[in-house]
mmCIF file of C-alpha atoms in Angstrom:
data_model
loop_
_atom_site.group_PDB
_atom_site.id
_atom_site.type_symbol
_atom_site.label_atom_id
_atom_site.label_comp_id
_atom_site.label_asym_id
_atom_site.label_seq_id
_atom_site.Cartn_x
_atom_site.Cartn_y
_atom_site.Cartn_z
ATOM 1 C CA MET A 1 -0.042 -0.112 -0.312
ATOM 2 C CA SER A 2 0.951 3.453 -0.869
ATOM 3 C CA THR A 3 1.941 5.678 1.716
ATOM 4 C CA ASN A 4 3.150 9.110 -0.890
ATOM 5 C CA ARG A 5 0.668 11.323 -0.159
ATOM 6 C CA THR A 6 1.770 14.067 -2.155
ATOM 7 C CA LEU A 7 1.403 15.495 -6.225
ATOM 8 C CA ARG A 8 4.855 15.166 -6.021
ATOM 9 C CA GLY A 9 5.337 13.557 -9.545
ATOM 10 C CA GLN A 10 2.428 11.998 -10.059
ATOM 11 C CA ALA A 11 0.806 14.378 -12.669
ATOM 12 C CA ALA A 12 1.334 16.806 -16.006
ATOM 13 C CA VAL A 13 0.286 19.665 -17.978
ATOM 14 C CA VAL A 14 0.573 18.049 -21.838
ATOM 15 C CA GLY A 15 -1.678 20.540 -23.291
ATOM 16 C CA VAL A 16 -1.956 24.363 -23.323
ATOM 17 C CA ALA A 17 -4.184 26.859 -25.027
ATOM 18 C CA ASN A 18 -6.139 30.672 -25.123
ATOM 19 C CA THR A 19 -8.749 32.048 -27.564
ATOM 20 C CA PRO A 20 -7.097 35.576 -28.660
ATOM 21 C CA TYR A 21 -7.118 37.488 -26.098
ATOM 22 C CA ALA A 22 -10.128 40.703 -26.727
ATOM 23 C CA LYS A 23 -10.875 43.277 -25.713
ATOM 24 C CA ARG A 24 -13.872 43.785 -22.862
ATOM 25 C CA GLY A 25 -17.037 43.423 -24.404
ATOM 26 C CA THR A 26 -16.208 43.348 -27.936
ATOM 27 C CA ALA A 27 -15.916 39.133 -28.475
ATOM 28 C CA GLU A 28 -18.644 38.043 -30.568
ATOM 29 C CA ASP A 29 -18.744 34.204 -29.472
ATOM 30 C CA SER A 30 -20.146 33.219 -25.687
ATOM 31 C CA ALA A 31 -18.170 32.433 -23.101
ATOM 32 C CA LEU A 32 -18.671 28.781 -23.130
ATOM 33 C CA SER A 33 -18.163 28.388 -27.164
ATOM 34 C CA LEU A 34 -15.316 30.530 -26.348
ATOM 35 C CA ILE A 35 -13.896 27.463 -23.437
ATOM 36 C CA LEU A 36 -14.290 24.776 -26.038
ATOM 37 C CA GLN A 37 -12.593 26.526 -28.774
ATOM 38 C CA ALA A 38 -9.795 26.563 -26.280
ATOM 39 C CA ILE A 39 -10.515 23.344 -25.046
ATOM 40 C CA LEU A 40 -10.504 21.247 -28.576
ATOM 41 C CA ALA A 41 -7.016 23.402 -29.478
ATOM 42 C CA ALA A 42 -5.415 22.357 -25.478
ATOM 43 C CA SER A 43 -5.872 19.559 -27.324
ATOM 44 C CA ASP A 44 -4.623 19.105 -29.992
ATOM 45 C CA ASP A 45 -1.427 20.994 -28.762
ATOM 46 C CA ALA A 46 -0.980 17.135 -26.772
ATOM 47 C CA GLY A 47 -2.627 14.823 -29.335
ATOM 48 C CA ILE A 48 -5.063 13.563 -27.709
ATOM 49 C CA ASP A 49 -8.925 13.027 -28.674
ATOM 50 C CA PRO A 50 -10.544 15.723 -26.751
ATOM 51 C CA ARG A 51 -13.534 13.139 -26.775
ATOM 52 C CA ASP A 52 -11.438 11.599 -24.376
ATOM 53 C CA ILE A 53 -11.373 14.070 -21.825
ATOM 54 C CA ASP A 54 -13.615 12.687 -18.969
ATOM 55 C CA GLY A 55 -12.945 15.671 -15.657
ATOM 56 C CA PHE A 56 -13.892 19.133 -16.120
ATOM 57 C CA VAL A 57 -12.453 21.689 -13.173
ATOM 58 C CA SER A 58 -12.760 25.377 -13.188
ATOM 59 C CA TYR A 59 -13.018 27.974 -10.250
ATOM 60 C CA ALA A 60 -14.337 31.777 -8.680
ATOM 61 C CA ASN A 61 -17.893 31.002 -10.345
ATOM 62 C CA ASP A 62 -17.312 29.494 -14.229
ATOM 63 C CA GLN A 63 -20.515 30.133 -15.289
ATOM 64 C CA SER A 64 -20.166 26.824 -18.116
ATOM 65 C CA GLU A 65 -20.132 23.565 -16.090
ATOM 66 C CA GLY A 66 -18.420 20.188 -16.741
ATOM 67 C CA ALA A 67 -21.592 18.682 -17.583
ATOM 68 C CA MET A 68 -22.626 21.710 -19.960
ATOM 69 C CA VAL A 69 -18.872 21.311 -21.600
ATOM 70 C CA GLY A 70 -18.666 18.095 -21.321
ATOM 71 C CA SER A 71 -21.826 16.911 -23.042
ATOM 72 C CA THR A 72 -21.193 19.445 -25.800
ATOM 73 C CA LEU A 73 -17.486 17.973 -26.771
ATOM 74 C CA GLY A 74 -19.455 15.047 -26.449
ATOM 75 C CA VAL A 75 -17.186 13.288 -24.784
ATOM 76 C CA HIS A 76 -17.633 9.478 -23.928
ATOM 77 C CA GLU A 77 -17.608 9.644 -20.061
ATOM 78 C CA ILE A 78 -18.016 12.397 -17.948
ATOM 79 C CA ARG A 79 -16.343 11.172 -14.447
ATOM 80 C CA TRP A 80 -15.037 14.089 -12.178
ATOM 81 C CA SER A 81 -16.774 18.405 -12.407
ATOM 82 C CA THR A 82 -15.513 20.036 -9.629
ATOM 83 C CA MET A 83 -15.511 23.845 -8.941
ATOM 84 C CA VAL A 84 -13.456 25.398 -6.722
ATOM 85 C CA TRP A 85 -15.151 28.084 -4.580
ATOM 86 C CA GLY A 86 -13.530 31.430 -3.839
ATOM 87 C CA GLY A 87 -13.452 35.126 -4.827
ATOM 88 C CA GLY A 88 -10.584 36.632 -6.781
ATOM 89 C CA GLY A 89 -8.015 34.604 -8.772
ATOM 90 C CA GLY A 90 -7.454 32.624 -5.661
ATOM 91 C CA GLY A 91 -8.615 29.437 -7.519
ATOM 92 C CA VAL A 92 -6.494 29.859 -10.503
ATOM 93 C CA ALA A 93 -3.532 27.052 -9.259
ATOM 94 C CA ALA A 94 -5.879 25.300 -6.758
ATOM 95 C CA ALA A 95 -8.286 24.164 -10.132
ATOM 96 C CA VAL A 96 -4.745 22.489 -11.413
ATOM 97 C CA ASN A 97 -3.798 21.235 -8.268
ATOM 98 C CA ALA A 98 -7.889 19.234 -8.701
ATOM 99 C CA ALA A 99 -7.753 18.024 -11.906
ATOM 100 C CA ALA A 100 -4.261 16.344 -10.535
ATOM 101 C CA ALA A 101 -5.680 15.531 -7.184
ATOM 102 C CA ALA A 102 -8.404 13.740 -9.327
ATOM 103 C CA VAL A 103 -5.655 12.095 -11.851
ATOM 104 C CA ALA A 104 -3.909 10.718 -8.983
ATOM 105 C CA THR A 105 -6.633 9.161 -7.541
ATOM 106 C CA GLY A 106 -7.962 7.865 -10.784
ATOM 107 C CA GLN A 107 -10.986 9.592 -10.651
ATOM 108 C CA ALA A 108 -10.279 10.758 -13.919
ATOM 109 C CA GLU A 109 -7.913 10.193 -16.617
ATOM 110 C CA CYS A 110 -7.768 13.262 -18.060
ATOM 111 C CA VAL A 111 -8.669 16.336 -16.904
ATOM 112 C CA ALA A 112 -9.866 20.015 -18.937
ATOM 113 C CA VAL A 113 -8.658 22.684 -15.988
ATOM 114 C CA TYR A 114 -10.491 26.137 -17.892
ATOM 115 C CA ARG A 115 -11.428 29.605 -17.129
ATOM 116 C CA GLY A 116 -13.558 31.863 -19.769
ATOM 117 C CA ILE A 117 -15.212 35.183 -19.480
ATOM 118 C CA THR A 118 -17.371 37.647 -21.380
ATOM 119 C CA GLU A 119 -18.543 41.061 -20.624
ATOM 120 C CA ALA A 120 -21.903 39.739 -23.102
ATOM 121 C CA ASP A 121 -21.811 37.002 -20.490
ATOM 122 C CA ASP A 122 -20.192 37.739 -16.750
ATOM 123 C CA GLY A 123 -20.764 41.156 -16.857
ATOM 124 C CA ARG A 124 -18.577 43.895 -15.703
ATOM 125 C CA GLY A 125 -16.108 42.939 -12.980
ATOM 126 C CA SER A 126 -17.256 39.115 -12.843
ATOM 127 C CA TYR A 127 -14.705 37.769 -10.327
ATOM 128 C CA GLY A 128 -15.887 40.600 -7.573
ATOM 129 C CA LYS A 129 -19.664 40.081 -7.724
ATOM 130 C CA GLY A 130 -20.882 38.875 -4.234
ATOM 131 C CA HIS A 131 -17.316 39.315 -2.053
ATOM 132 C CA PHE A 132 -18.132 43.085 -0.881
ATOM 133 C CA PRO A 133 -20.706 42.959 1.828
ATOM 134 C CA PRO A 134 -22.683 46.115 3.644
ATOM 135 C CA LEU A 135 -20.016 46.168 5.749
ATOM 136 C CA LEU A 136 -17.442 47.515 3.175
ATOM 137 C CA SER A 137 -20.004 48.914 0.906
ATOM 138 C CA ALA A 138 -21.895 50.780 3.003
ATOM 139 C CA HIS A 139 -18.514 52.847 3.197
ATOM 140 C CA GLY A 140 -18.113 52.970 -0.276
ATOM 141 C CA ILE A 141 -15.174 50.088 -0.433
ATOM 142 C CA LEU A 142 -17.209 48.854 -3.384
ATOM 143 C CA THR A 143 -14.377 47.348 -6.234
ATOM 144 C CA PRO A 144 -11.045 44.563 -6.049
ATOM 145 C CA VAL A 145 -9.014 48.115 -6.610
ATOM 146 C CA GLN A 146 -10.541 49.837 -3.502
ATOM 147 C CA VAL A 147 -9.219 46.731 -1.325
ATOM 148 C CA CYS A 148 -5.774 46.111 -2.979
ATOM 149 C CA ALA A 149 -5.204 50.065 -2.686
ATOM 150 C CA MET A 150 -5.451 50.443 0.963
ATOM 151 C CA ARG A 151 -3.695 47.176 1.872
ATOM 152 C CA THR A 152 -1.065 48.344 -0.455
ATOM 153 C CA GLN A 153 -0.547 51.444 1.014
ATOM 154 C CA ARG A 154 -0.397 49.745 4.941
ATOM 155 C CA MET A 155 2.108 47.936 2.691
ATOM 156 C CA ILE A 156 3.974 51.328 1.688
ATOM 157 C CA GLU A 157 3.362 53.365 5.121
ATOM 158 C CA VAL A 158 3.791 50.319 7.936
ATOM 159 C CA ASP A 159 6.047 47.916 6.189
ATOM 160 C CA GLY A 160 8.424 50.122 4.427
ATOM 161 C CA VAL A 161 8.236 48.140 1.057
ATOM 162 C CA PRO A 162 8.803 51.314 -1.439
ATOM 163 C CA PRO A 163 6.831 52.159 -4.353
ATOM 164 C CA SER A 164 9.081 51.478 -6.741
ATOM 165 C CA ALA A 165 9.032 47.982 -5.793
ATOM 166 C CA MET A 166 5.449 47.781 -7.460
ATOM 167 C CA LYS A 167 6.431 50.104 -10.304
ATOM 168 C CA ALA A 168 9.326 47.475 -11.421
ATOM 169 C CA LEU A 169 7.029 44.307 -11.819
ATOM 170 C CA VAL A 170 4.716 46.301 -13.691
ATOM 171 C CA MET A 171 7.370 47.960 -15.986
ATOM 172 C CA ALA A 172 8.735 43.973 -16.108
ATOM 173 C CA SER A 173 5.685 42.659 -17.594
ATOM 174 C CA TYR A 174 5.196 45.168 -20.463
ATOM 175 C CA GLN A 175 8.675 44.339 -21.064
ATOM 176 C CA HIS A 176 8.589 41.029 -21.356
ATOM 177 C CA ALA A 177 4.923 41.617 -23.919
ATOM 178 C CA GLN A 178 7.046 43.075 -26.425
ATOM 179 C CA ASN A 179 7.641 40.085 -27.044
ATOM 180 C CA ASN A 180 5.031 38.411 -26.764
ATOM 181 C CA PRO A 181 2.732 39.144 -30.124
ATOM 182 C CA GLU A 182 -0.468 37.703 -28.466
ATOM 183 C CA ALA A 183 -0.383 40.286 -25.176
ATOM 184 C CA MET A 184 -2.737 42.845 -25.584
ATOM 185 C CA GLY A 185 0.470 45.032 -24.794
ATOM 186 C CA TYR A 186 2.414 43.897 -27.864
ATOM 187 C CA GLY A 187 3.658 47.122 -29.398
ATOM 188 C CA LYS A 188 3.496 49.146 -26.204
ATOM 189 C CA PRO A 189 6.319 49.620 -24.421
ATOM 190 C CA LEU A 190 5.739 51.841 -21.396
ATOM 191 C CA ASP A 191 8.162 53.948 -20.256
ATOM 192 C CA SER A 192 9.188 55.309 -16.756
ATOM 193 C CA GLU A 193 7.426 59.128 -17.039
ATOM 194 C CA THR A 194 4.058 57.493 -18.942
ATOM 195 C CA TYR A 195 3.501 54.912 -15.458
ATOM 196 C CA GLU A 196 4.572 57.885 -13.373
ATOM 197 C CA SER A 197 1.921 60.496 -14.903
ATOM 198 C CA SER A 198 -0.769 58.217 -14.946
ATOM 199 C CA ARG A 199 -4.005 58.761 -13.364
ATOM 200 C CA TRP A 200 -4.504 57.651 -10.513
ATOM 201 C CA VAL A 201 -7.580 54.633 -10.127
ATOM 202 C CA ALA A 202 -7.036 53.901 -7.036
ATOM 203 C CA GLU A 203 -4.139 55.431 -5.048
ATOM 204 C CA PRO A 204 -1.678 54.322 -4.413
ATOM 205 C CA LEU A 205 -2.207 52.054 -7.444
ATOM 206 C CA HIS A 206 -2.141 54.227 -10.844
ATOM 207 C CA LEU A 207 -3.722 53.097 -14.298
ATOM 208 C CA PHE A 208 -1.287 50.794 -15.039
ATOM 209 C CA ASP A 209 -0.835 48.858 -11.399
ATOM 210 C CA CYS A 210 -4.529 47.607 -12.790
ATOM 211 C CA SER A 211 -4.968 44.314 -15.081
ATOM 212 C CA ARG A 212 -7.399 44.327 -17.971
ATOM 213 C CA GLU A 213 -9.920 42.655 -18.316
ATOM 214 C CA ASN A 214 -10.938 40.374 -21.448
ATOM 215 C CA ASP A 215 -12.678 38.891 -23.606
ATOM 216 C CA ALA A 216 -10.915 34.962 -24.111
ATOM 217 C CA ALA A 217 -11.014 31.831 -22.853
ATOM 218 C CA VAL A 218 -8.089 29.711 -21.819
ATOM 219 C CA ALA A 219 -7.346 26.073 -21.618
ATOM 220 C CA VAL A 220 -4.940 23.211 -19.930
ATOM 221 C CA LEU A 221 -5.039 19.369 -19.844
ATOM 222 C CA VAL A 222 -3.863 17.653 -17.178
ATOM 223 C CA VAL A 223 -3.228 13.809 -17.299
ATOM 224 C CA SER A 224 -1.208 11.032 -15.325
ATOM 225 C CA ALA A 225 2.949 11.043 -14.936
ATOM 226 C CA GLU A 226 2.747 7.777 -17.134
ATOM 227 C CA ARG A 227 0.670 8.827 -19.560
ATOM 228 C CA ALA A 228 2.185 12.754 -20.646
ATOM 229 C CA ARG A 229 5.295 10.575 -21.576
ATOM 230 C CA ASP A 230 3.732 9.334 -24.873
ATOM 231 C CA LEU A 231 2.362 12.805 -26.216
ATOM 232 C CA ALA A 232 3.322 14.945 -28.264
ATOM 233 C CA GLN A 233 4.388 18.247 -25.530
ATOM 234 C CA THR A 234 7.428 18.189 -23.188
ATOM 235 C CA PRO A 235 4.922 17.189 -20.167
ATOM 236 C CA ALA A 236 5.041 20.229 -17.293
ATOM 237 C CA TYR A 237 4.836 17.723 -13.851
ATOM 238 C CA LEU A 238 3.012 19.064 -10.843
ATOM 239 C CA LEU A 239 5.926 18.825 -8.014
ATOM 240 C CA SER A 240 3.191 20.278 -5.368
ATOM 241 C CA GLY A 241 0.086 22.741 -4.378
ATOM 242 C CA VAL A 242 -1.363 24.496 -2.044
ATOM 243 C CA GLN A 243 -4.631 26.113 -1.602
ATOM 244 C CA GLY A 244 -6.893 27.822 1.600
ATOM 245 C CA ALA A 245 -6.947 30.108 4.116
ATOM 246 C CA ALA A 246 -5.296 30.957 7.181
ATOM 247 C CA ALA A 247 -7.342 31.607 10.473
ATOM 248 C CA GLY A 248 -8.428 34.941 9.924
ATOM 249 C CA TRP A 249 -8.166 35.177 7.019
ATOM 250 C CA SER A 250 -11.090 34.012 4.320
ATOM 251 C CA GLU A 251 -13.710 36.405 3.387
ATOM 252 C CA SER A 252 -12.579 39.333 4.262
ATOM 253 C CA PHE A 253 -13.977 42.426 6.607
ATOM 254 C CA GLU A 254 -10.774 44.244 6.177
ATOM 255 C CA ASN A 255 -9.552 43.372 9.824
ATOM 256 C CA GLU A 256 -7.173 40.776 9.253
ATOM 257 C CA GLU A 257 -3.962 40.669 11.420
ATOM 258 C CA ASN A 258 -1.191 40.365 8.638
ATOM 259 C CA TYR A 259 -3.314 42.876 7.075
ATOM 260 C CA THR A 260 -0.812 43.717 4.457
ATOM 261 C CA SER A 261 0.112 39.108 3.667
ATOM 262 C CA ALA A 262 -0.928 38.284 -0.268
ATOM 263 C CA GLY A 263 -2.676 35.671 2.131
ATOM 264 C CA PHE A 264 -0.072 32.774 2.031
ATOM 265 C CA HIS A 265 0.030 32.225 5.681
ATOM 266 C CA PRO A 266 3.432 29.988 6.096
ATOM 267 C CA ALA A 267 2.592 27.000 6.859
ATOM 268 C CA MET A 268 1.161 26.490 3.125
ATOM 269 C CA VAL A 269 4.488 28.001 1.887
ATOM 270 C CA SER A 270 5.869 24.662 3.750
ATOM 271 C CA ARG A 271 3.977 22.230 2.509
ATOM 272 C CA LEU A 272 4.515 24.127 -0.535
ATOM 273 C CA PHE A 273 8.330 23.891 -0.998
ATOM 274 C CA ASP A 274 8.649 21.347 1.672
ATOM 275 C CA THR A 275 6.346 18.420 -0.363
ATOM 276 C CA ALA A 276 8.183 19.476 -3.946
ATOM 277 C CA GLU A 277 11.798 19.508 -2.515
ATOM 278 C CA VAL A 278 12.642 22.568 -3.441
ATOM 279 C CA LYS A 279 13.871 25.674 -1.350
ATOM 280 C CA ALA A 280 12.733 29.449 -2.429
ATOM 281 C CA GLY A 281 16.067 30.440 -3.971
ATOM 282 C CA ASP A 282 15.897 27.335 -6.540
ATOM 283 C CA ILE A 283 12.811 28.530 -7.807
ATOM 284 C CA ASP A 284 13.863 29.771 -11.679
ATOM 285 C CA VAL A 285 10.564 31.113 -12.291
ATOM 286 C CA VAL A 286 7.444 32.485 -11.167
ATOM 287 C CA GLN A 287 4.185 33.620 -12.650
ATOM 288 C CA VAL A 288 2.241 35.544 -9.928
ATOM 289 C CA TYR A 289 -1.292 37.022 -10.431
ATOM 290 C CA GLU A 290 -1.259 40.693 -10.553
ATOM 291 C CA ASN A 291 -4.907 42.012 -9.742
ATOM 292 C CA PHE A 292 -3.149 45.012 -8.807
ATOM 293 C CA SER A 293 0.517 45.244 -8.253
ATOM 294 C CA GLY A 294 0.556 46.027 -4.984
ATOM 295 C CA PRO A 295 -0.840 42.092 -3.847
ATOM 296 C CA ALA A 296 1.708 40.961 -6.196
ATOM 297 C CA VAL A 297 4.555 42.034 -4.161
ATOM 298 C CA ALA A 298 2.910 41.174 -0.759
ATOM 299 C CA SER A 299 2.757 37.938 -2.729
ATOM 300 C CA LEU A 300 7.039 37.132 -3.281
ATOM 301 C CA ILE A 301 7.357 38.365 0.150
ATOM 302 C CA ASP A 302 4.884 35.250 1.758
ATOM 303 C CA PHE A 303 7.015 33.510 -0.385
ATOM 304 C CA GLY A 304 10.138 34.464 0.511
ATOM 305 C CA LEU A 305 11.049 35.066 -2.846
ATOM 306 C CA CYS A 306 11.407 39.353 -2.155
ATOM 307 C CA PRO A 307 12.719 40.600 0.639
ATOM 308 C CA ALA A 308 10.239 42.392 2.893
ATOM 309 C CA GLY A 309 10.267 46.485 3.865
ATOM 310 C CA PRO A 310 12.796 48.500 2.236
ATOM 311 C CA ALA A 311 14.780 46.154 1.025
ATOM 312 C CA ALA A 312 11.813 45.200 -1.438
ATOM 313 C CA GLY A 313 12.939 47.966 -3.340
ATOM 314 C CA GLU A 314 16.194 47.090 -3.930
ATOM 315 C CA PHE A 315 15.734 43.906 -4.785
ATOM 316 C CA MET A 316 12.307 44.352 -7.028
ATOM 317 C CA THR A 317 14.409 46.383 -9.862
ATOM 318 C CA LEU A 318 13.578 45.994 -13.302
ATOM 319 C CA PRO A 319 17.301 43.882 -14.118
ATOM 320 C CA ASN A 320 16.326 41.101 -11.423
ATOM 321 C CA LEU A 321 12.975 40.930 -12.682
ATOM 322 C CA LEU A 322 13.455 40.257 -16.474
ATOM 323 C CA ALA A 323 13.630 36.907 -18.203
ATOM 324 C CA ASP A 324 16.862 37.764 -19.983
ATOM 325 C CA GLY A 325 19.432 37.352 -16.585
ATOM 326 C CA GLY A 326 17.516 38.276 -13.950
ATOM 327 C CA LYS A 327 17.489 37.338 -10.547
ATOM 328 C CA LEU A 328 13.290 36.313 -10.575
ATOM 329 C CA PRO A 329 11.861 36.716 -13.422
ATOM 330 C CA ILE A 330 8.669 37.386 -13.403
ATOM 331 C CA ASN A 331 5.708 37.203 -15.127
ATOM 332 C CA THR A 332 7.366 36.872 -18.390
ATOM 333 C CA ALA A 333 4.400 36.483 -21.141
ATOM 334 C CA GLY A 334 3.456 39.842 -19.900
ATOM 335 C CA GLY A 335 0.871 38.165 -16.751
ATOM 336 C CA ASN A 336 -2.917 40.119 -16.155
ATOM 337 C CA ILE A 337 -1.451 43.317 -16.706
ATOM 338 C CA ALA A 338 0.299 43.543 -20.041
ATOM 339 C CA GLU A 339 -0.566 39.926 -21.874
ATOM 340 C CA GLY A 340 -4.346 39.580 -20.961
ATOM 341 C CA PHE A 341 -6.840 38.803 -18.269
ATOM 342 C CA VAL A 342 -8.786 35.221 -18.004
ATOM 343 C CA HIS A 343 -8.872 35.563 -14.234
ATOM 344 C CA GLY A 344 -5.648 34.808 -14.151
ATOM 345 C CA MET A 345 -5.937 31.311 -16.382
ATOM 346 C CA GLY A 346 -3.234 32.408 -18.892
ATOM 347 C CA MET A 347 -0.457 32.276 -16.753
ATOM 348 C CA VAL A 348 -0.384 29.069 -16.019
ATOM 349 C CA VAL A 349 -0.046 28.663 -19.543
ATOM 350 C CA GLU A 350 2.901 31.049 -19.869
ATOM 351 C CA ALA A 351 4.221 28.469 -16.776
ATOM 352 C CA VAL A 352 3.863 24.987 -18.805
ATOM 353 C CA ARG A 353 5.576 27.069 -21.531
ATOM 354 C CA GLN A 354 8.390 27.668 -19.102
ATOM 355 C CA ILE A 355 8.538 24.246 -18.864
ATOM 356 C CA ARG A 356 8.709 23.093 -22.511
ATOM 357 C CA GLY A 357 11.306 25.726 -23.176
ATOM 358 C CA THR A 358 8.711 27.374 -25.588
ATOM 359 C CA SER A 359 8.297 30.872 -23.344
ATOM 360 C CA PRO A 360 7.878 34.017 -25.578
ATOM 361 C CA ASN A 361 10.546 35.556 -23.175
ATOM 362 C CA GLN A 362 12.191 31.980 -22.308
ATOM 363 C CA VAL A 363 14.474 31.134 -18.655
ATOM 364 C CA LYS A 364 17.322 29.583 -19.451
ATOM 365 C CA GLY A 365 17.506 26.124 -18.140
ATOM 366 C CA ALA A 366 13.943 26.501 -16.162
ATOM 367 C CA ASP A 367 12.989 23.308 -14.968
ATOM 368 C CA LEU A 368 11.111 24.813 -11.526
ATOM 369 C CA SER A 369 7.841 27.368 -12.390
ATOM 370 C CA LEU A 370 6.110 28.617 -9.351
ATOM 371 C CA LEU A 371 2.486 29.746 -9.738
ATOM 372 C CA LEU A 372 0.809 32.364 -7.283
ATOM 373 C CA GLY A 373 -2.989 32.614 -7.840
ATOM 374 C CA GLY A 374 -5.613 35.341 -6.049
ATOM 375 C CA PRO A 375 -3.265 37.470 -3.480
ATOM 376 C CA VAL A 376 -5.914 39.923 -1.474
ATOM 377 C CA ALA A 377 -8.607 36.800 -2.533
ATOM 378 C CA PRO A 378 -10.608 35.180 0.806
ATOM 379 C CA PHE A 379 -8.932 32.142 -0.622
ATOM 380 C CA VAL A 380 -5.426 31.550 -2.655
ATOM 381 C CA SER A 381 -3.277 28.970 -4.095
ATOM 382 C CA ALA A 382 0.180 28.146 -5.654
ATOM 383 C CA THR A 383 1.442 25.477 -8.224
ATOM 384 C CA LEU A 384 4.949 24.203 -8.794
ATOM 385 C CA PHE A 385 5.997 22.900 -11.677
ATOM 386 C CA GLY A 386 8.663 21.011 -12.575
ATOM 387 C CA SER A 387 10.971 19.027 -15.426
ATOM 388 C CA GLN A 388 11.773 16.066 -15.789
ATOM 389 C CA ALA A 389 14.683 16.416 -14.355
ATOM 390 C CA THR A 390 13.136 17.552 -11.111
ATOM 391 C CA LEU A 391 11.392 14.351 -10.676
#
């Protein structure tokens, strides 16, 4: 009887795809249609017959339920269909983890993880619906950017993290987007003066500190490690996955004790690294969910990837964050800020591309690719992908 209760090396992502990122409200197709297109493209990428997919996972109240997606695809059997609860993008890595758990335990053989959003189907700001109770709305707190702005201001004033740390993250995202023709920010380089002079959205967050909203869909396919070795693409193996919320966190009333954290508490961080048998300093590349730049910096601090306090400014510089020789390359396709926003699902694709060696900004010799989802959300998650060499 096996005593291994971890996901380390038991499952892999083998197919990835996204539909083109469209400006919010301009898609001619429904969210369901875009999801189907993304799953078909991911199947083609992996060399898998889409009718053989038998599991479906999404998150954050995606309206296209697995049973609907599966029946529309004409799959032979649906063996697994689940939704990860939790607001914001906190469920993005958790959805991949859930698919891996289904595969590792024999509940399914091939699981599609997907997210699709269109303004016509979901409205604007769909990812924040239901998470602004009267205690917040009575005081004029109605949008995610306001919550993240307050926490970022505290991080600046009390923790001493300088605004330059957020600026460097944004500038790195835009510089990476210039090598990614699929990115919304492609051909639109961002300079320091343009960033600094852009309007406030919610102080201290400028316009360019905020993620985009796009009409699009993204899908990835998860299978067992054994099966992955026989398919068309280089597998990205799951080494570890964590998700959840610490006591006193979860659904926010803005009274969390660790107010400037992204929500990745120490026990969660330790579980991710211990299960994967790596240390923070071993990570080669990070895709960090940046609904807004401040919480993304907080995520890096939570994981020990960036020092806290004033030292964060010394580490978070543009050269350190670039794929070309940086100490910690981040958001190498442009991220939510400069590539496109489908609730963070596009960052899964880029995390996998780094392991494959096919990123538009490839990190040389990338073996450990970390995905961080949903900072400051009621529920957060992370997944660490590894190459064959890490097993």
